[in-house]
JSON list of C-alpha atoms in Angstrom, two decimals:
[
{"chain": "A", "resi": 1, "resn": "MET", "atom": "CA", "xyz": [81.06, 134.94, 95.02]},
{"chain": "A", "resi": 2, "resn": "GLY", "atom": "CA", "xyz": [78.13, 132.66, 94.45]},
{"chain": "A", "resi": 3, "resn": "ARG", "atom": "CA", "xyz": [80.28, 130.02, 92.83]},
{"chain": "A", "resi": 4, "resn": "LYS", "atom": "CA", "xyz": [82.80, 130.00, 95.71]},
{"chain": "A", "resi": 5, "resn": "ARG", "atom": "CA", "xyz": [80.03, 129.41, 98.23]},
{"chain": "A", "resi": 6, "resn": "THR", "atom": "CA", "xyz": [78.76, 126.49, 96.17]},
{"chain": "A", "resi": 7, "resn": "SER", "atom": "CA", "xyz": [82.20, 124.86, 96.06]},
{"chain": "A", "resi": 8, "resn": "SER", "atom": "CA", "xyz": [82.71, 125.30, 99.81]},
{"chain": "A", "resi": 9, "resn": "SER", "atom": "CA", "xyz": [79.29, 123.84, 100.54]},
{"chain": "A", "resi": 10, "resn": "SER", "atom": "CA", "xyz": [80.04, 120.87, 98.29]},
{"chain": "A", "resi": 11, "resn": "THR", "atom": "CA", "xyz": [83.30, 120.17, 100.12]},
{"chain": "A", "resi": 12, "resn": "ARG", "atom": "CA", "xyz": [81.46, 120.32, 103.43]},
{"chain": "A", "resi": 13, "resn": "SER", "atom": "CA", "xyz": [78.91, 117.84, 102.16]},
{"chain": "A", "resi": 14, "resn": "ARG", "atom": "CA", "xyz": [81.67, 115.43, 101.15]},
{"chain": "A", "resi": 15, "resn": "LYS", "atom": "CA", "xyz": [83.21, 115.15, 104.62]},
{"chain": "A", "resi": 16, "resn": "PRO", "atom": "CA", "xyz": [80.36, 113.22, 106.21]},
{"chain": "A", "resi": 17, "resn": "ASN", "atom": "CA", "xyz": [80.50, 110.74, 103.34]},
{"chain": "A", "resi": 18, "resn": "THR", "atom": "CA", "xyz": [84.16, 109.93, 104.05]},
{"chain": "A", "resi": 19, "resn": "SER", "atom": "CA", "xyz": [83.45, 109.51, 107.75]},
{"chain": "A", "resi": 20, "resn": "ARG", "atom": "CA", "xyz": [80.56, 107.21, 106.89]},
{"chain": "A", "resi": 21, "resn": "GLY", "atom": "CA", "xyz": [82.88, 105.19, 104.66]},
{"chain": "A", "resi": 22, "resn": "GLN", "atom": "CA", "xyz": [85.40, 104.83, 107.47]},
{"chain": "A", "resi": 23, "resn": "LYS", "atom": "CA", "xyz": [82.65, 103.74, 109.86]},
{"chain": "A", "resi": 24, "resn": "ALA", "atom": "CA", "xyz": [81.48, 101.19, 107.30]},
{"chain": "A", "resi": 25, "resn": "ARG", "atom": "CA", "xyz": [84.97, 99.80, 107.03]},
{"chain": "A", "resi": 26, "resn": "LYS", "atom": "CA", "xyz": [85.26, 99.54, 110.79]},
{"chain": "A", "resi": 27, "resn": "THR", "atom": "CA", "xyz": [81.91, 97.87, 111.17]},
{"chain": "A", "resi": 28, "resn": "GLY", "atom": "CA", "xyz": [82.82, 95.52, 108.33]},
{"chain": "A", "resi": 29, "resn": "ALA", "atom": "CA", "xyz": [85.70, 94.24, 110.48]},
{"chain": "A", "resi": 30, "resn": "LYS", "atom": "CA", "xyz": [83.30, 93.00, 113.14]},
{"chain": "A", "resi": 31, "resn": "LYS", "atom": "CA", "xyz": [82.88, 89.27, 113.45]},
{"chain": "A", "resi": 32, "resn": "THR", "atom": "CA", "xyz": [79.77, 87.34, 112.50]},
{"chain": "A", "resi": 33, "resn": "ILE", "atom": "CA", "xyz": [78.04, 84.19, 113.71]},
{"chain": "A", "resi": 34, "resn": "GLY", "atom": "CA", "xyz": [80.16, 82.25, 111.24]},
{"chain": "A", "resi": 35, "resn": "THR", "atom": "CA", "xyz": [83.28, 83.48, 113.02]},
{"chain": "A", "resi": 36, "resn": "ASP", "atom": "CA", "xyz": [82.02, 82.10, 116.33]},
{"chain": "A", "resi": 37, "resn": "MET", "atom": "CA", "xyz": [81.23, 78.81, 114.61]},
{"chain": "A", "resi": 38, "resn": "LEU", "atom": "CA", "xyz": [84.77, 78.72, 113.22]},
{"chain": "A", "resi": 39, "resn": "GLY", "atom": "CA", "xyz": [86.14, 79.25, 116.71]},
{"chain": "A", "resi": 40, "resn": "GLY", "atom": "CA", "xyz": [84.05, 76.37, 117.99]},
{"chain": "A", "resi": 41, "resn": "ILE", "atom": "CA", "xyz": [85.24, 74.14, 115.15]},
{"chain": "A", "resi": 42, "resn": "LEU", "atom": "CA", "xyz": [88.87, 74.94, 116.02]},
{"chain": "A", "resi": 43, "resn": "VAL", "atom": "CA", "xyz": [88.27, 73.92, 119.65]},
{"chain": "A", "resi": 44, "resn": "VAL", "atom": "CA", "xyz": [86.68, 70.66, 118.49]},
{"chain": "A", "resi": 45, "resn": "ILE", "atom": "CA", "xyz": [89.64, 70.01, 116.14]},
{"chain": "A", "resi": 46, "resn": "GLY", "atom": "CA", "xyz": [92.00, 70.55, 119.07]},
{"chain": "A", "resi": 47, "resn": "LEU", "atom": "CA", "xyz": [90.11, 67.99, 121.16]},
{"chain": "A", "resi": 48, "resn": "ILE", "atom": "CA", "xyz": [90.08, 65.49, 118.28]},
{"chain": "A", "resi": 49, "resn": "LEU", "atom": "CA", "xyz": [93.84, 65.89, 117.75]},
{"chain": "A", "resi": 50, "resn": "LEU", "atom": "CA", "xyz": [94.42, 65.36, 121.46]},
{"chain": "A", "resi": 51, "resn": "VAL", "atom": "CA", "xyz": [92.48, 62.10, 121.27]},
{"chain": "A", "resi": 52, "resn": "PHE", "atom": "CA", "xyz": [94.47, 61.04, 118.20]},
{"chain": "A", "resi": 53, "resn": "TYR", "atom": "CA", "xyz": [97.81, 61.71, 119.90]},
{"chain": "A", "resi": 54, "resn": "THR", "atom": "CA", "xyz": [96.83, 60.15, 123.24]},
{"chain": "A", "resi": 55, "resn": "PHE", "atom": "CA", "xyz": [95.15, 56.92, 122.19]},
{"chain": "A", "resi": 56, "resn": "SER", "atom": "CA", "xyz": [96.25, 54.32, 119.65]},
{"chain": "A", "resi": 57, "resn": "ASN", "atom": "CA", "xyz": [94.38, 52.00, 117.27]},
{"chain": "A", "resi": 58, "resn": "ILE", "atom": "CA", "xyz": [91.48, 54.42, 116.85]},
{"chain": "A", "resi": 59, "resn": "GLY", "atom": "CA", "xyz": [91.40, 54.14, 113.07]},
{"chain": "A", "resi": 60, "resn": "VAL", "atom": "CA", "xyz": [93.39, 54.49, 109.90]},
{"chain": "A", "resi": 61, "resn": "PHE", "atom": "CA", "xyz": [92.92, 58.24, 109.59]},
{"chain": "A", "resi": 62, "resn": "ALA", "atom": "CA", "xyz": [93.92, 58.79, 113.23]},
{"chain": "A", "resi": 63, "resn": "ASP", "atom": "CA", "xyz": [97.05, 56.68, 112.75]},
{"chain": "A", "resi": 64, "resn": "VAL", "atom": "CA", "xyz": [98.05, 58.61, 109.63]},
{"chain": "A", "resi": 65, "resn": "VAL", "atom": "CA", "xyz": [97.62, 61.98, 111.36]},
{"chain": "A", "resi": 66, "resn": "ASN", "atom": "CA", "xyz": [99.45, 60.70, 114.44]},
{"chain": "A", "resi": 67, "resn": "ASN", "atom": "CA", "xyz": [102.40, 59.30, 112.48]},
{"chain": "A", "resi": 68, "resn": "ILE", "atom": "CA", "xyz": [102.85, 62.35, 110.24]},
{"chain": "A", "resi": 69, "resn": "SER", "atom": "CA", "xyz": [102.57, 64.83, 113.11]},
{"chain": "A", "resi": 70, "resn": "LYS", "atom": "CA", "xyz": [104.90, 62.96, 115.46]},
{"chain": "A", "resi": 71, "resn": "GLY", "atom": "CA", "xyz": [107.31, 62.25, 112.63]},
{"chain": "A", "resi": 72, "resn": "LEU", "atom": "CA", "xyz": [107.60, 65.98, 111.96]},
{"chain": "A", "resi": 73, "resn": "PHE", "atom": "CA", "xyz": [107.57, 67.36, 115.52]},
{"chain": "A", "resi": 74, "resn": "GLY", "atom": "CA", "xyz": [107.99, 64.38, 117.86]},
{"chain": "A", "resi": 75, "resn": "ASN", "atom": "CA", "xyz": [106.32, 64.77, 121.25]},
{"chain": "A", "resi": 76, "resn": "ILE", "atom": "CA", "xyz": [106.25, 68.54, 120.74]},
{"chain": "A", "resi": 77, "resn": "VAL", "atom": "CA", "xyz": [103.15, 67.82, 118.62]},
{"chain": "A", "resi": 78, "resn": "PHE", "atom": "CA", "xyz": [101.06, 67.69, 121.82]},
{"chain": "A", "resi": 79, "resn": "LEU", "atom": "CA", "xyz": [101.19, 71.49, 121.71]},
{"chain": "A", "resi": 80, "resn": "LEU", "atom": "CA", "xyz": [99.18, 71.49, 118.46]},
{"chain": "A", "resi": 81, "resn": "PRO", "atom": "CA", "xyz": [95.81, 70.62, 120.06]},
{"chain": "A", "resi": 82, "resn": "ILE", "atom": "CA", "xyz": [96.45, 73.33, 122.66]},
{"chain": "A", "resi": 83, "resn": "ILE", "atom": "CA", "xyz": [97.20, 75.83, 119.88]},
{"chain": "A", "resi": 84, "resn": "PHE", "atom": "CA", "xyz": [93.96, 75.02, 118.05]},
{"chain": "A", "resi": 85, "resn": "ALA", "atom": "CA", "xyz": [91.94, 75.28, 121.26]},
{"chain": "A", "resi": 86, "resn": "ILE", "atom": "CA", "xyz": [93.52, 78.60, 122.30]},
{"chain": "A", "resi": 87, "resn": "VAL", "atom": "CA", "xyz": [93.03, 80.11, 118.84]},
{"chain": "A", "resi": 88, "resn": "GLY", "atom": "CA", "xyz": [89.42, 78.91, 118.80]},
{"chain": "A", "resi": 89, "resn": "ILE", "atom": "CA", "xyz": [88.69, 80.46, 122.19]},
{"chain": "A", "resi": 90, "resn": "TYR", "atom": "CA", "xyz": [90.42, 83.67, 121.10]},
{"chain": "A", "resi": 91, "resn": "VAL", "atom": "CA", "xyz": [88.29, 83.80, 117.94]},
{"chain": "A", "resi": 92, "resn": "ILE", "atom": "CA", "xyz": [85.10, 83.37, 119.98]},
{"chain": "A", "resi": 93, "resn": "SER", "atom": "CA", "xyz": [86.01, 85.91, 122.67]},
{"chain": "A", "resi": 94, "resn": "SER", "atom": "CA", "xyz": [87.38, 88.58, 120.31]},
{"chain": "A", "resi": 95, "resn": "GLU", "atom": "CA", "xyz": [85.04, 91.37, 119.20]},
{"chain": "A", "resi": 96, "resn": "ARG", "atom": "CA", "xyz": [86.74, 91.63, 115.80]},
{"chain": "A", "resi": 97, "resn": "LYS", "atom": "CA", "xyz": [87.54, 89.17, 113.07]},
{"chain": "A", "resi": 98, "resn": "VAL", "atom": "CA", "xyz": [90.72, 87.20, 113.69]},
{"chain": "A", "resi": 99, "resn": "LYS", "atom": "CA", "xyz": [93.06, 85.94, 110.98]},
{"chain": "A", "resi": 100, "resn": "VAL", "atom": "CA", "xyz": [92.93, 82.31, 112.01]},
{"chain": "A", "resi": 101, "resn": "ILE", "atom": "CA", "xyz": [95.64, 81.06, 109.66]},
{"chain": "A", "resi": 102, "resn": "ASN", "atom": "CA", "xyz": [98.12, 83.65, 110.93]},
{"chain": "A", "resi": 103, "resn": "GLN", "atom": "CA", "xyz": [97.45, 82.70, 114.55]},
{"chain": "A", "resi": 104, "resn": "ILE", "atom": "CA", "xyz": [97.88, 78.99, 113.85]},
{"chain": "A", "resi": 105, "resn": "LEU", "atom": "CA", "xyz": [101.09, 79.63, 111.89]},
{"chain": "A", "resi": 106, "resn": "LYS", "atom": "CA", "xyz": [102.46, 81.55, 114.86]},
{"chain": "A", "resi": 107, "resn": "GLY", "atom": "CA", "xyz": [101.80, 78.52, 117.05]},
{"chain": "A", "resi": 108, "resn": "VAL", "atom": "CA", "xyz": [103.47, 76.19, 114.53]},
{"chain": "A", "resi": 109, "resn": "LEU", "atom": "CA", "xyz": [106.49, 78.52, 114.47]},
{"chain": "A", "resi": 110, "resn": "VAL", "atom": "CA", "xyz": [106.77, 78.23, 118.25]},
{"chain": "A", "resi": 111, "resn": "MET", "atom": "CA", "xyz": [106.58, 74.45, 117.91]},
{"chain": "A", "resi": 112, "resn": "ALA", "atom": "CA", "xyz": [109.35, 74.41, 115.29]},
{"chain": "A", "resi": 113, "resn": "LEU", "atom": "CA", "xyz": [111.69, 76.60, 117.34]},
{"chain": "A", "resi": 114, "resn": "LEU", "atom": "CA", "xyz": [110.99, 74.60, 120.48]},
{"chain": "A", "resi": 115, "resn": "SER", "atom": "CA", "xyz": [111.65, 71.32, 118.65]},
{"chain": "A", "resi": 116, "resn": "VAL", "atom": "CA", "xyz": [115.07, 72.61, 117.57]},
{"chain": "A", "resi": 117, "resn": "ALA", "atom": "CA", "xyz": [115.92, 73.67, 121.12]},
{"chain": "A", "resi": 118, "resn": "VAL", "atom": "CA", "xyz": [114.73, 70.33, 122.54]},
{"chain": "A", "resi": 119, "resn": "TYR", "atom": "CA", "xyz": [116.74, 68.31, 119.99]},
{"chain": "A", "resi": 120, "resn": "SER", "atom": "CA", "xyz": [119.89, 70.31, 120.70]},
{"chain": "A", "resi": 121, "resn": "PHE", "atom": "CA", "xyz": [119.59, 69.41, 124.40]},
{"chain": "A", "resi": 122, "resn": "SER", "atom": "CA", "xyz": [118.32, 65.82, 124.16]},
{"chain": "A", "resi": 123, "resn": "ALA", "atom": "CA", "xyz": [120.09, 64.34, 121.12]},
{"chain": "A", "resi": 124, "resn": "SER", "atom": "CA", "xyz": [123.70, 63.33, 120.60]},
{"chain": "A", "resi": 125, "resn": "ASN", "atom": "CA", "xyz": [123.63, 62.54, 116.87]},
{"chain": "A", "resi": 126, "resn": "PHE", "atom": "CA", "xyz": [124.07, 65.65, 114.72]},
{"chain": "A", "resi": 127, "resn": "ASP", "atom": "CA", "xyz": [125.83, 63.92, 111.83]},
{"chain": "A", "resi": 128, "resn": "ILE", "atom": "CA", "xyz": [123.53, 64.99, 109.02]},
{"chain": "A", "resi": 129, "resn": "PHE", "atom": "CA", "xyz": [126.09, 65.31, 106.23]},
{"chain": "A", "resi": 130, "resn": "THR", "atom": "CA", "xyz": [127.47, 61.73, 106.23]},
{"chain": "A", "resi": 131, "resn": "ASN", "atom": "CA", "xyz": [124.23, 60.21, 105.00]},
{"chain": "A", "resi": 132, "resn": "PRO", "atom": "CA", "xyz": [121.46, 62.86, 104.86]},
{"chain": "A", "resi": 133, "resn": "VAL", "atom": "CA", "xyz": [118.73, 60.53, 103.58]},
{"chain": "A", "resi": 134, "resn": "LYS", "atom": "CA", "xyz": [119.35, 57.95, 106.30]},
{"chain": "A", "resi": 135, "resn": "PHE", "atom": "CA", "xyz": [119.52, 60.69, 108.94]},
{"chain": "A", "resi": 136, "resn": "ILE", "atom": "CA", "xyz": [116.18, 62.18, 107.86]},
{"chain": "A", "resi": 137, "resn": "ILE", "atom": "CA", "xyz": [114.44, 58.78, 107.70]},
{"chain": "A", "resi": 138, "resn": "ASN", "atom": "CA", "xyz": [115.77, 57.74, 111.12]},
{"chain": "A", "resi": 139, "resn": "SER", "atom": "CA", "xyz": [114.78, 61.07, 112.65]},
{"chain": "A", "resi": 140, "resn": "TYR", "atom": "CA", "xyz": [111.27, 60.71, 111.24]},
{"chain": "A", "resi": 141, "resn": "ASN", "atom": "CA", "xyz": [110.86, 57.10, 112.42]},
{"chain": "A", "resi": 142, "resn": "THR", "atom": "CA", "xyz": [112.20, 57.82, 115.90]},
{"chain": "A", "resi": 143, "resn": "GLY", "atom": "CA", "xyz": [109.81, 60.76, 116.09]},
{"chain": "A", "resi": 144, "resn": "VAL", "atom": "CA", "xyz": [106.89, 58.45, 115.33]},
{"chain": "A", "resi": 145, "resn": "ASN", "atom": "CA", "xyz": [108.09, 55.92, 117.91]},
{"chain": "A", "resi": 146, "resn": "GLY", "atom": "CA", "xyz": [108.58, 58.56, 120.57]},
{"chain": "A", "resi": 147, "resn": "GLU", "atom": "CA", "xyz": [112.35, 58.09, 120.86]},
{"chain": "A", "resi": 148, "resn": "ASN", "atom": "CA", "xyz": [113.04, 61.45, 119.21]},
{"chain": "A", "resi": 149, "resn": "PHE", "atom": "CA", "xyz": [111.25, 64.17, 121.19]},
{"chain": "A", "resi": 150, "resn": "ALA", "atom": "CA", "xyz": [111.74, 66.82, 118.47]},
{"chain": "A", "resi": 151, "resn": "GLY", "atom": "CA", "xyz": [110.91, 64.96, 115.25]},
{"chain": "A", "resi": 152, "resn": "VAL", "atom": "CA", "xyz": [112.58, 65.36, 111.89]},
{"chain": "A", "resi": 153, "resn": "ILE", "atom": "CA", "xyz": [112.16, 69.16, 111.75]},
{"chain": "A", "resi": 154, "resn": "GLY", "atom": "CA", "xyz": [114.00, 69.71, 115.00]},
{"chain": "A", "resi": 155, "resn": "ALA", "atom": "CA", "xyz": [116.66, 67.17, 114.03]},
{"chain": "A", "resi": 156, "resn": "ILE", "atom": "CA", "xyz": [117.44, 68.75, 110.65]},
{"chain": "A", "resi": 157, "resn": "ILE", "atom": "CA", "xyz": [117.56, 72.38, 111.78]},
{"chain": "A", "resi": 158, "resn": "ALA", "atom": "CA", "xyz": [119.43, 71.62, 115.01]},
{"chain": "A", "resi": 159, "resn": "SER", "atom": "CA", "xyz": [122.00, 69.44, 113.22]},
{"chain": "A", "resi": 160, "resn": "LEU", "atom": "CA", "xyz": [122.66, 72.10, 110.58]},
{"chain": "A", "resi": 161, "resn": "SER", "atom": "CA", "xyz": [122.97, 74.74, 113.28]},
{"chain": "A", "resi": 162, "resn": "VAL", "atom": "CA", "xyz": [125.35, 72.61, 115.36]},
{"chain": "A", "resi": 163, "resn": "LYS", "atom": "CA", "xyz": [127.60, 72.08, 112.35]},
{"chain": "A", "resi": 164, "resn": "LEU", "atom": "CA", "xyz": [127.66, 75.84, 111.67]},
{"chain": "A", "resi": 165, "resn": "ILE", "atom": "CA", "xyz": [127.89, 77.45, 115.11]},
{"chain": "A", "resi": 166, "resn": "GLY", "atom": "CA", "xyz": [128.33, 74.60, 117.61]},
{"chain": "A", "resi": 167, "resn": "THR", "atom": "CA", "xyz": [126.14, 72.87, 120.19]},
{"chain": "A", "resi": 168, "resn": "LEU", "atom": "CA", "xyz": [126.25, 75.48, 122.95]},
{"chain": "A", "resi": 169, "resn": "ALA", "atom": "CA", "xyz": [125.46, 78.39, 120.64]},
{"chain": "A", "resi": 170, "resn": "THR", "atom": "CA", "xyz": [122.57, 76.43, 119.09]},
{"chain": "A", "resi": 171, "resn": "ARG", "atom": "CA", "xyz": [121.09, 75.71, 122.51]},
{"chain": "A", "resi": 172, "resn": "ILE", "atom": "CA", "xyz": [121.33, 79.33, 123.63]},
{"chain": "A", "resi": 173, "resn": "ILE", "atom": "CA", "xyz": [120.10, 80.91, 120.38]},
{"chain": "A", "resi": 174, "resn": "PHE", "atom": "CA", "xyz": [117.07, 78.69, 119.84]},
{"chain": "A", "resi": 175, "resn": "THR", "atom": "CA", "xyz": [116.07, 78.77, 123.50]},
{"chain": "A", "resi": 176, "resn": "VAL", "atom": "CA", "xyz": [116.12, 82.57, 123.44]},
{"chain": "A", "resi": 177, "resn": "LEU", "atom": "CA", "xyz": [114.33, 82.66, 120.06]},
{"chain": "A", "resi": 178, "resn": "THR", "atom": "CA", "xyz": [111.60, 80.37, 121.38]},
{"chain": "A", "resi": 179, "resn": "PHE", "atom": "CA", "xyz": [111.15, 82.51, 124.48]},
{"chain": "A", "resi": 180, "resn": "ILE", "atom": "CA", "xyz": [111.00, 85.78, 122.49]},
{"chain": "A", "resi": 181, "resn": "THR", "atom": "CA", "xyz": [108.58, 84.27, 119.95]},
{"chain": "A", "resi": 182, "resn": "VAL", "atom": "CA", "xyz": [106.23, 83.14, 122.71]},
{"chain": "A", "resi": 183, "resn": "LEU", "atom": "CA", "xyz": [106.24, 86.67, 124.14]},
{"chain": "A", "resi": 184, "resn": "CYS", "atom": "CA", "xyz": [105.50, 88.12, 120.69]},
{"chain": "A", "resi": 185, "resn": "VAL", "atom": "CA", "xyz": [102.68, 85.67, 120.06]},
{"chain": "A", "resi": 186, "resn": "LEU", "atom": "CA", "xyz": [101.12, 86.45, 123.44]},
{"chain": "A", "resi": 187, "resn": "ASP", "atom": "CA", "xyz": [101.73, 90.18, 122.86]},
{"chain": "A", "resi": 188, "resn": "ILE", "atom": "CA", "xyz": [103.70, 90.55, 126.11]},
{"chain": "A", "resi": 189, "resn": "SER", "atom": "CA", "xyz": [106.52, 93.09, 126.32]},
{"chain": "A", "resi": 190, "resn": "PHE", "atom": "CA", "xyz": [109.62, 92.62, 128.48]},
{"chain": "A", "resi": 191, "resn": "LYS", "atom": "CA", "xyz": [108.40, 95.44, 130.70]},
{"chain": "A", "resi": 192, "resn": "GLN", "atom": "CA", "xyz": [105.12, 93.63, 131.32]},
{"chain": "A", "resi": 193, "resn": "LEU", "atom": "CA", "xyz": [106.97, 90.35, 131.91]},
{"chain": "A", "resi": 194, "resn": "PHE", "atom": "CA", "xyz": [109.27, 91.86, 134.52]},
{"chain": "A", "resi": 195, "resn": "TYR", "atom": "CA", "xyz": [106.27, 93.57, 136.10]},
{"chain": "A", "resi": 196, "resn": "TYR", "atom": "CA", "xyz": [104.45, 90.22, 136.42]},
{"chain": "A", "resi": 197, "resn": "ILE", "atom": "CA", "xyz": [107.56, 88.56, 137.87]},
{"chain": "A", "resi": 198, "resn": "TYR", "atom": "CA", "xyz": [108.03, 91.42, 140.34]},
{"chain": "A", "resi": 199, "resn": "ASN", "atom": "CA", "xyz": [104.41, 91.15, 141.49]},
{"chain": "A", "resi": 200, "resn": "CYS", "atom": "CA", "xyz": [104.82, 87.40, 141.97]},
{"chain": "A", "resi": 201, "resn": "PHE", "atom": "CA", "xyz": [107.88, 87.89, 144.20]},
{"chain": "A", "resi": 202, "resn": "VAL", "atom": "CA", "xyz": [106.09, 90.64, 146.15]},
{"chain": "A", "resi": 203, "resn": "TYR", "atom": "CA", "xyz": [103.08, 88.36, 146.66]},
{"chain": "A", "resi": 204, "resn": "ILE", "atom": "CA", "xyz": [105.28, 85.46, 147.83]},
{"chain": "A", "resi": 205, "resn": "TYR", "atom": "CA", "xyz": [107.21, 87.78, 150.14]},
{"chain": "A", "resi": 206, "resn": "ASN", "atom": "CA", "xyz": [104.00, 89.13, 151.67]},
{"chain": "A", "resi": 207, "resn": "GLU", "atom": "CA", "xyz": [102.58, 85.63, 152.17]},
{"chain": "A", "resi": 208, "resn": "ILE", "atom": "CA", "xyz": [105.79, 84.48, 153.89]},
{"chain": "A", "resi": 209, "resn": "GLY", "atom": "CA", "xyz": [105.70, 87.57, 156.10]},
{"chain": "A", "resi": 210, "resn": "ARG", "atom": "CA", "xyz": [102.10, 86.84, 157.13]},
{"chain": "A", "resi": 211, "resn": "ALA", "atom": "CA", "xyz": [102.96, 83.22, 157.97]}
]
């Protein structure tokens, strides 16, 4: 009898230790001052990128970043400074640590899908198989010059998709994919979206009725 009581008391004494361990794990997920500094750095990087993309002849490094970015994504690259700034603000305002790389990659994914959709609507040359190297180089150069709004990434993926499923299907699929990805990144469900739209129409209707 004595031994059983000892074992039960030992199991009781172990439970608080596990709860303490779980609390330690939760508190370990809280952000630190370094996290806030990282968020501020991301905002600054976003502002610097915006300056690089807006103004010319700033310097060699700015020109290299500008040419590579616009060659890859075209004018869609102007979303990149916004992505860095939003992620930085989110890191600062969040009470927990944020996986910065994952958030930035989500934004880059939206840019890639949007570039494909934009190229499928704006371009007329989808002939990638005749001379692939020439097509890629021209798409990159026109992206740098601003003639290709989607850059080489949008041109390659859109051209391959057009050859496989056609122009109309490519436009519909990548437009829908971009829209759904944006909702997922912003953590907005379709129910919430329709609720917001409904409230907007109700507000407009009420304002018209008052006028």
